[in-house]
CSV table of C-alpha atoms in Angstrom, one decimal:
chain,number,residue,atom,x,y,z
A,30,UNK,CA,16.4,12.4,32.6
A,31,UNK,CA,19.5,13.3,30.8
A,32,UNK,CA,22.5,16.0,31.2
A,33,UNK,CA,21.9,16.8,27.8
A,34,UNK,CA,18.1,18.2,28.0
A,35,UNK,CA,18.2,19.6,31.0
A,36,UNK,CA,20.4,22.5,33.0
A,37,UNK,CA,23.4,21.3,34.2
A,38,UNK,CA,25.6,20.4,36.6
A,39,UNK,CA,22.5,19.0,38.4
A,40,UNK,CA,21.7,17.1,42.0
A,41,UNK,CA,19.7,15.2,39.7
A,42,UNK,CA,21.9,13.2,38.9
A,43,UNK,CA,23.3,12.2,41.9
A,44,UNK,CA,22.2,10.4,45.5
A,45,UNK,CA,21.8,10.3,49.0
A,46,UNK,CA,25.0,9.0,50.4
A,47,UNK,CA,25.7,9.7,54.5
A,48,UNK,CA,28.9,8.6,54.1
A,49,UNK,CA,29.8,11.7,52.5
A,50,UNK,CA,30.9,15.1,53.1
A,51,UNK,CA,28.2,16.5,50.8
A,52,UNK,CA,26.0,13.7,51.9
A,53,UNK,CA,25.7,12.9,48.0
A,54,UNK,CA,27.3,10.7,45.5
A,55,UNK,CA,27.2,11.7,41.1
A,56,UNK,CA,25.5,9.1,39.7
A,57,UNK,CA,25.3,10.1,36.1
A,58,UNK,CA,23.5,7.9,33.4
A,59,UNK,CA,25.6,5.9,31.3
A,60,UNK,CA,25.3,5.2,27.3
A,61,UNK,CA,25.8,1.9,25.4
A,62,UNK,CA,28.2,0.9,27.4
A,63,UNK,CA,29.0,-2.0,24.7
A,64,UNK,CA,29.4,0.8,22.3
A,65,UNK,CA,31.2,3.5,24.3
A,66,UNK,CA,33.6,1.1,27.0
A,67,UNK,CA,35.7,3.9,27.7
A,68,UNK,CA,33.1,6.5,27.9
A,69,UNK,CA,31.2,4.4,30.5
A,70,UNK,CA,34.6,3.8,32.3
A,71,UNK,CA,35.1,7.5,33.0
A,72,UNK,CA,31.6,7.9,34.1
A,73,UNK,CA,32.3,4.8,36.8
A,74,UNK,CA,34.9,7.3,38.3
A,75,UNK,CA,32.7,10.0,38.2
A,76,UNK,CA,29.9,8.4,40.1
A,77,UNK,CA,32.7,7.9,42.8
A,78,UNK,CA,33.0,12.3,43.7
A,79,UNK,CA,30.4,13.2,46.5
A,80,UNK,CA,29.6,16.4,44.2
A,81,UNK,CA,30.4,18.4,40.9
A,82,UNK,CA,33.7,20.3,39.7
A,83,UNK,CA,34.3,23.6,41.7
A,84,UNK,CA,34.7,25.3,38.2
A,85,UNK,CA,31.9,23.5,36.3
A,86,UNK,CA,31.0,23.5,32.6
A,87,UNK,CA,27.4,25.0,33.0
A,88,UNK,CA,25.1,24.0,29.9
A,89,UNK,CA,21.6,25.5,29.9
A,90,UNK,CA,19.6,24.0,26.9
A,91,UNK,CA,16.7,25.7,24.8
A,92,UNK,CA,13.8,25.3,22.8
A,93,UNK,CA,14.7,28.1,20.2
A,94,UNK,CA,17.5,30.8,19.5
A,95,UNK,CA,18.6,33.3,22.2
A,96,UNK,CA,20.8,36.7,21.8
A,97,UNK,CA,24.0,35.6,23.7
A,98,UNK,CA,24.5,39.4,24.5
A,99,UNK,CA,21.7,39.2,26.9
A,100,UNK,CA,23.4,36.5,29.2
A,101,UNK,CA,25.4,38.2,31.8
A,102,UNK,CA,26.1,37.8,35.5
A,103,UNK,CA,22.8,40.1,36.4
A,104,UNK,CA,20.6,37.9,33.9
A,105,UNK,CA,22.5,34.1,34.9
A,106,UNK,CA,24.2,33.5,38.0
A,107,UNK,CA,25.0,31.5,40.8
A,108,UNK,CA,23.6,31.6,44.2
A,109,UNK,CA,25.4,29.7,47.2
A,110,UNK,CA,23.3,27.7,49.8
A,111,UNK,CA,26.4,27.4,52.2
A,112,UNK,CA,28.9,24.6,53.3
A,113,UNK,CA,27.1,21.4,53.6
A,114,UNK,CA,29.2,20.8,56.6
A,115,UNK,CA,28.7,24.4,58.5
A,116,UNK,CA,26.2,26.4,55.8
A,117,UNK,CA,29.2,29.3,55.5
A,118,UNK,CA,29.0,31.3,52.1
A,119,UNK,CA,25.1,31.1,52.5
A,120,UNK,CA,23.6,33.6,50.2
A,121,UNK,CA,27.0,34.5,47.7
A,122,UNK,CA,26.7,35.3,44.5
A,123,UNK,CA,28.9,34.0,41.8
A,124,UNK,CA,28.9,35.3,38.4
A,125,UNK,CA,29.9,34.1,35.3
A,126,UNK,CA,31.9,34.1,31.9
A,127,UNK,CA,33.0,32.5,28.7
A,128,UNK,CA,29.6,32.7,27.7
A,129,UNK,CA,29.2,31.0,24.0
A,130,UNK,CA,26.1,29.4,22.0
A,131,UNK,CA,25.8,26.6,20.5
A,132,UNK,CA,23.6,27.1,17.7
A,133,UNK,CA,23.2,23.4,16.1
A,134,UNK,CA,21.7,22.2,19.7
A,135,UNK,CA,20.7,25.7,21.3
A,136,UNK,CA,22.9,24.7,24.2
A,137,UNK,CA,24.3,27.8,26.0
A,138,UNK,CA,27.4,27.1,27.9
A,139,UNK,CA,29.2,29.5,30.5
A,140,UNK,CA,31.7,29.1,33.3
A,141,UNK,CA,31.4,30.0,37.0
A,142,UNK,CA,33.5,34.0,37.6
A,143,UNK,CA,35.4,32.5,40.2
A,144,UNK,CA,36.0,28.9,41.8
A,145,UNK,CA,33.4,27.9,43.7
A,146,UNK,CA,33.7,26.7,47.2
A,147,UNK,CA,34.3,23.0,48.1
A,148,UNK,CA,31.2,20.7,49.5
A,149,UNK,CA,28.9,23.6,49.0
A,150,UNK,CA,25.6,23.9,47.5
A,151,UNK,CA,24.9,26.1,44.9
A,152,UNK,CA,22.0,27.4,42.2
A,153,UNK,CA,21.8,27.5,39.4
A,154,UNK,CA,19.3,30.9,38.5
A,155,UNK,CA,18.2,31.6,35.0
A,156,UNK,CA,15.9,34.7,34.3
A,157,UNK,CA,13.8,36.2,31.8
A,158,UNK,CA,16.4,39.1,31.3
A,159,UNK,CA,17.4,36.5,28.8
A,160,UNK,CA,16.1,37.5,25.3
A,161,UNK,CA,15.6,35.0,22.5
A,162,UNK,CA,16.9,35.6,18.8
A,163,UNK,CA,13.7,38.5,18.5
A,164,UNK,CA,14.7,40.3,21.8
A,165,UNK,CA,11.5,39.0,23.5
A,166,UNK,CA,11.8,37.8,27.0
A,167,UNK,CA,12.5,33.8,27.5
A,168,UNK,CA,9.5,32.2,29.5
A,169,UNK,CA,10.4,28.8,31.7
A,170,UNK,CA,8.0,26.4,29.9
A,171,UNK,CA,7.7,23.6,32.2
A,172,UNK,CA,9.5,24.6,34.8
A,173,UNK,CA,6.1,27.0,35.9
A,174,UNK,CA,4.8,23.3,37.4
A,175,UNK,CA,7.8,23.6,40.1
A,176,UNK,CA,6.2,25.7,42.1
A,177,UNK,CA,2.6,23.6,41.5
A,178,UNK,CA,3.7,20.6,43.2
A,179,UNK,CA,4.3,16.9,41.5
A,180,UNK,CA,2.2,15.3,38.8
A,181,UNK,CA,0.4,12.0,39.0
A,182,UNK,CA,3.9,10.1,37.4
A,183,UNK,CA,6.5,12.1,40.2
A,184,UNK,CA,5.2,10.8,43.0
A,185,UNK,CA,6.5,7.4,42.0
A,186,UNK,CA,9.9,8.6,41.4
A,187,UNK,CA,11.5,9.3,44.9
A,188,UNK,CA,14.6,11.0,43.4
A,189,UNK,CA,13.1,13.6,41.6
A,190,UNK,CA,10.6,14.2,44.6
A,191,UNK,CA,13.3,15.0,46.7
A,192,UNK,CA,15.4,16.9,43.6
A,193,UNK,CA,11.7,18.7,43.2
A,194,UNK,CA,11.4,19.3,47.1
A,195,UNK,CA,15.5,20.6,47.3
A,196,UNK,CA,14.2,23.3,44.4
A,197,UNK,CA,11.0,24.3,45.7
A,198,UNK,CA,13.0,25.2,48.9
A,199,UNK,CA,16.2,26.7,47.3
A,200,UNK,CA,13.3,28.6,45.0
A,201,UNK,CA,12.5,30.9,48.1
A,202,UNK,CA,16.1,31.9,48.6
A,203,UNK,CA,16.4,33.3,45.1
A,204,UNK,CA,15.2,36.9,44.8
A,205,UNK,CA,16.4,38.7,41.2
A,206,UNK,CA,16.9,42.5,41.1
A,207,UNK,CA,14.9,43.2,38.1
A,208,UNK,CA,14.2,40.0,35.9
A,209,UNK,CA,11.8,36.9,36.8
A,210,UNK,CA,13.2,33.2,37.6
A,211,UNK,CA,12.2,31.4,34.4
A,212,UNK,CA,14.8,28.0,35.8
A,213,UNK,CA,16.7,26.9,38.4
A,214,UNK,CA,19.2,23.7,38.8
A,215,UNK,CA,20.9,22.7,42.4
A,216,UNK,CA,23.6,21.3,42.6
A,217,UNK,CA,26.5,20.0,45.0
A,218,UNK,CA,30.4,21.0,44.8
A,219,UNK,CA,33.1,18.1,45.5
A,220,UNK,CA,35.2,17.7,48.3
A,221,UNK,CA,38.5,18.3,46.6
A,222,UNK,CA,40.5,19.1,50.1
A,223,UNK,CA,39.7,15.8,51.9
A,224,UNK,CA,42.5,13.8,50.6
A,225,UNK,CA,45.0,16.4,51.4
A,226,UNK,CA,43.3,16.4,55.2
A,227,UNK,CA,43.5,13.1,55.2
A,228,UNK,CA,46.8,12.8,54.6
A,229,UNK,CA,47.7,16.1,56.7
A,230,UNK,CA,46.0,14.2,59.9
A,231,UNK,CA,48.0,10.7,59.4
A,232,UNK,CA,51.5,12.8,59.0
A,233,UNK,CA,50.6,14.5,62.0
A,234,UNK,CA,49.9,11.2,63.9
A,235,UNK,CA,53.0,9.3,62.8
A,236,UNK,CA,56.5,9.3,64.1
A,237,UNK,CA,58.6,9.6,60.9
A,238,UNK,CA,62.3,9.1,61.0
A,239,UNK,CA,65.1,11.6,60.4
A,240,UNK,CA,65.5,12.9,57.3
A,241,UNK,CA,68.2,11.0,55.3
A,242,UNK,CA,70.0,12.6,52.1
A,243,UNK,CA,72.1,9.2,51.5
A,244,UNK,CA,71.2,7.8,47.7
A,245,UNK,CA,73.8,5.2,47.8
A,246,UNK,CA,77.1,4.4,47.6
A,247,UNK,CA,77.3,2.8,51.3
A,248,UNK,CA,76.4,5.7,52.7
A,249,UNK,CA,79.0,8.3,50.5
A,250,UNK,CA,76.6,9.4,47.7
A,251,UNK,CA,74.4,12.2,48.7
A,252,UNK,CA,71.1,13.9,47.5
A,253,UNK,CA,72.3,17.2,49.3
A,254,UNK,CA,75.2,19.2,49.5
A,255,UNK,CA,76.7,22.5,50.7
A,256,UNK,CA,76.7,25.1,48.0
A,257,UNK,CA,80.5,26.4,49.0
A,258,UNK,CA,81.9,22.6,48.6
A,259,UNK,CA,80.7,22.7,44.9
A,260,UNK,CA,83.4,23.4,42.3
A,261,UNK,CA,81.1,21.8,39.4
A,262,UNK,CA,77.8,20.2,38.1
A,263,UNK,CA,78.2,18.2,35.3
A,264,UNK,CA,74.9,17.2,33.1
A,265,UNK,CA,75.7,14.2,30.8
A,266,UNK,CA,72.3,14.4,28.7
A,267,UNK,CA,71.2,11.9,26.4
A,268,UNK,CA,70.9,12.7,23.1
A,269,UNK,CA,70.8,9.5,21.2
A,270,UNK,CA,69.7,6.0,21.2
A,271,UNK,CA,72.7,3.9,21.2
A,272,UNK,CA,72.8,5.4,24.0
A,273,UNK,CA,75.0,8.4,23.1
A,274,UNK,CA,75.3,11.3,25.7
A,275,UNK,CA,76.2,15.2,25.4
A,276,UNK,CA,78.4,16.5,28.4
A,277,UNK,CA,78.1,20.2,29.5
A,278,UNK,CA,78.6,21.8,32.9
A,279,UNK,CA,75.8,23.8,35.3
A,280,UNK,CA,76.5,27.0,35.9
A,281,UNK,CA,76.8,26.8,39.2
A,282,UNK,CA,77.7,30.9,40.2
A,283,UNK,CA,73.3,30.4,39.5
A,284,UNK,CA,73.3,28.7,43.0
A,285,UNK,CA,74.5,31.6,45.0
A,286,UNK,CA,71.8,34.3,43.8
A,287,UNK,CA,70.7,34.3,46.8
A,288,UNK,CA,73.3,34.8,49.3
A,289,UNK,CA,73.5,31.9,51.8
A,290,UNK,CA,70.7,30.4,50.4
């Protein structure tokens, strides 16, 4: 029920939108919003993004201490599920780093190796090559009922049948090389290029006019200028508030570094 007590970034917290590219939309719980405005103002954008950052914050909680030295890309990792769009990347692994340990809430937090792809899939695979703090192997806890199907109080809950269902089937992708699956948490990468398409497509549409250097002056005062008509920049700067200005010149032999430039 909460970022906090759970692995995360999570499709948990988010749903079904078909308006989407990921077919998603974050919808993260909020606090006391009387208490925390601004906290639950930043969440209100959040819930906007049809999936998580493409170089998430990844927190795993615990129930006791681990050995940080045991959490590596071979004992934590991602797995990708493909392009919600065309599945490409389907079956990638992603590493990770920055690895530290929070020992006041036995949070472990890493980083994705590499930035992950845009409105993609991914998850989240946590094994028993983890060791707690006496080098014994972790165990899952409750996450052993995943694979049992839904208790009696699930079945009410249609987001976390269909989070439950979206495991069960990402569960029989995931195959580690030496350790056992002890968690898992899927989750959805934003869109963070559909803006920029956007905007591509209606440039590509329109009919813009010429390009115009003229800044003012009826037409005299220009933004742009051949280099060989230069003789001198000068930069009056500011430097007080009166307002009182410092003159000094631009070296302007710097503009012909490159030859015909």
């Amino acid at each position: 029920d909460s970022p906090a007590t759970s692995p995360f970034p999570s499709d948990r917290f988010t749903v079904p939108d078909w308006s989407q590219n990921t077919f998603r939309r974050v919808k993260l719980p909020k606090p006391d919003c009387a208490v925390r405005v601004s906290d639950c103002a930043d969440i209100d954008v959040i819930n906007t993004l049809d999936g998580f950052n493409t170089q998430p914050r990844i927190t795993v909680p615990f129930t006791g201490d681990i050995d940080p030295a045991s959490v590596n890309s071979s004992t934590l990792y991602l797995l990708s599920l493909g392009d919600t769009l065309s599945g490409r990347g389907f079956g990638d692994k992603v590493g990770i780093n920055q690895v530290s340990w929070d020992t006041a809430s036995k949070t472990l937090v890493v980083e994705s190796d590499e930035l992950l792809q845009e409105h993609t899939r991914y998850v989240l695979v946590i094994t028993d090559g983890i060791r707690d703090a006496r080098g014994d192997r972790i165990e899952g806890g409750k996450f052993a009922s995943l694979r049992q199907g839904p208790g009696r109080g699930d079945r009410d809950d249609r987001d976390t049948m269909d989070y439950r269902r979206s495991l069960q089937d990402a569960d029989r992708w995931v195959r580690p090389e030496r350790n056992r699956v002890v968690a898992l948490s899927l989750f959805t990468t934003q869109s963070i290029s559909a803006d920029l398409r956007k905007i591509r497509d209606q440039i590509r549409r329109s009919n813009p006019a010429p390009l115009n250097f003229t800044i003012g002056n009826s037409g005299t005062a220009r933004a742009v200028f051949p280099v060989s008509g230069l003789t001198a920049i000068q930069w009056n700067r500011q430097t007080g508030a009166a307002p009182a200005f410092t003159q000094s010149f631009v070296p302007t032999p710097a503009l012909e570094v490159v030859p015909g430039a």
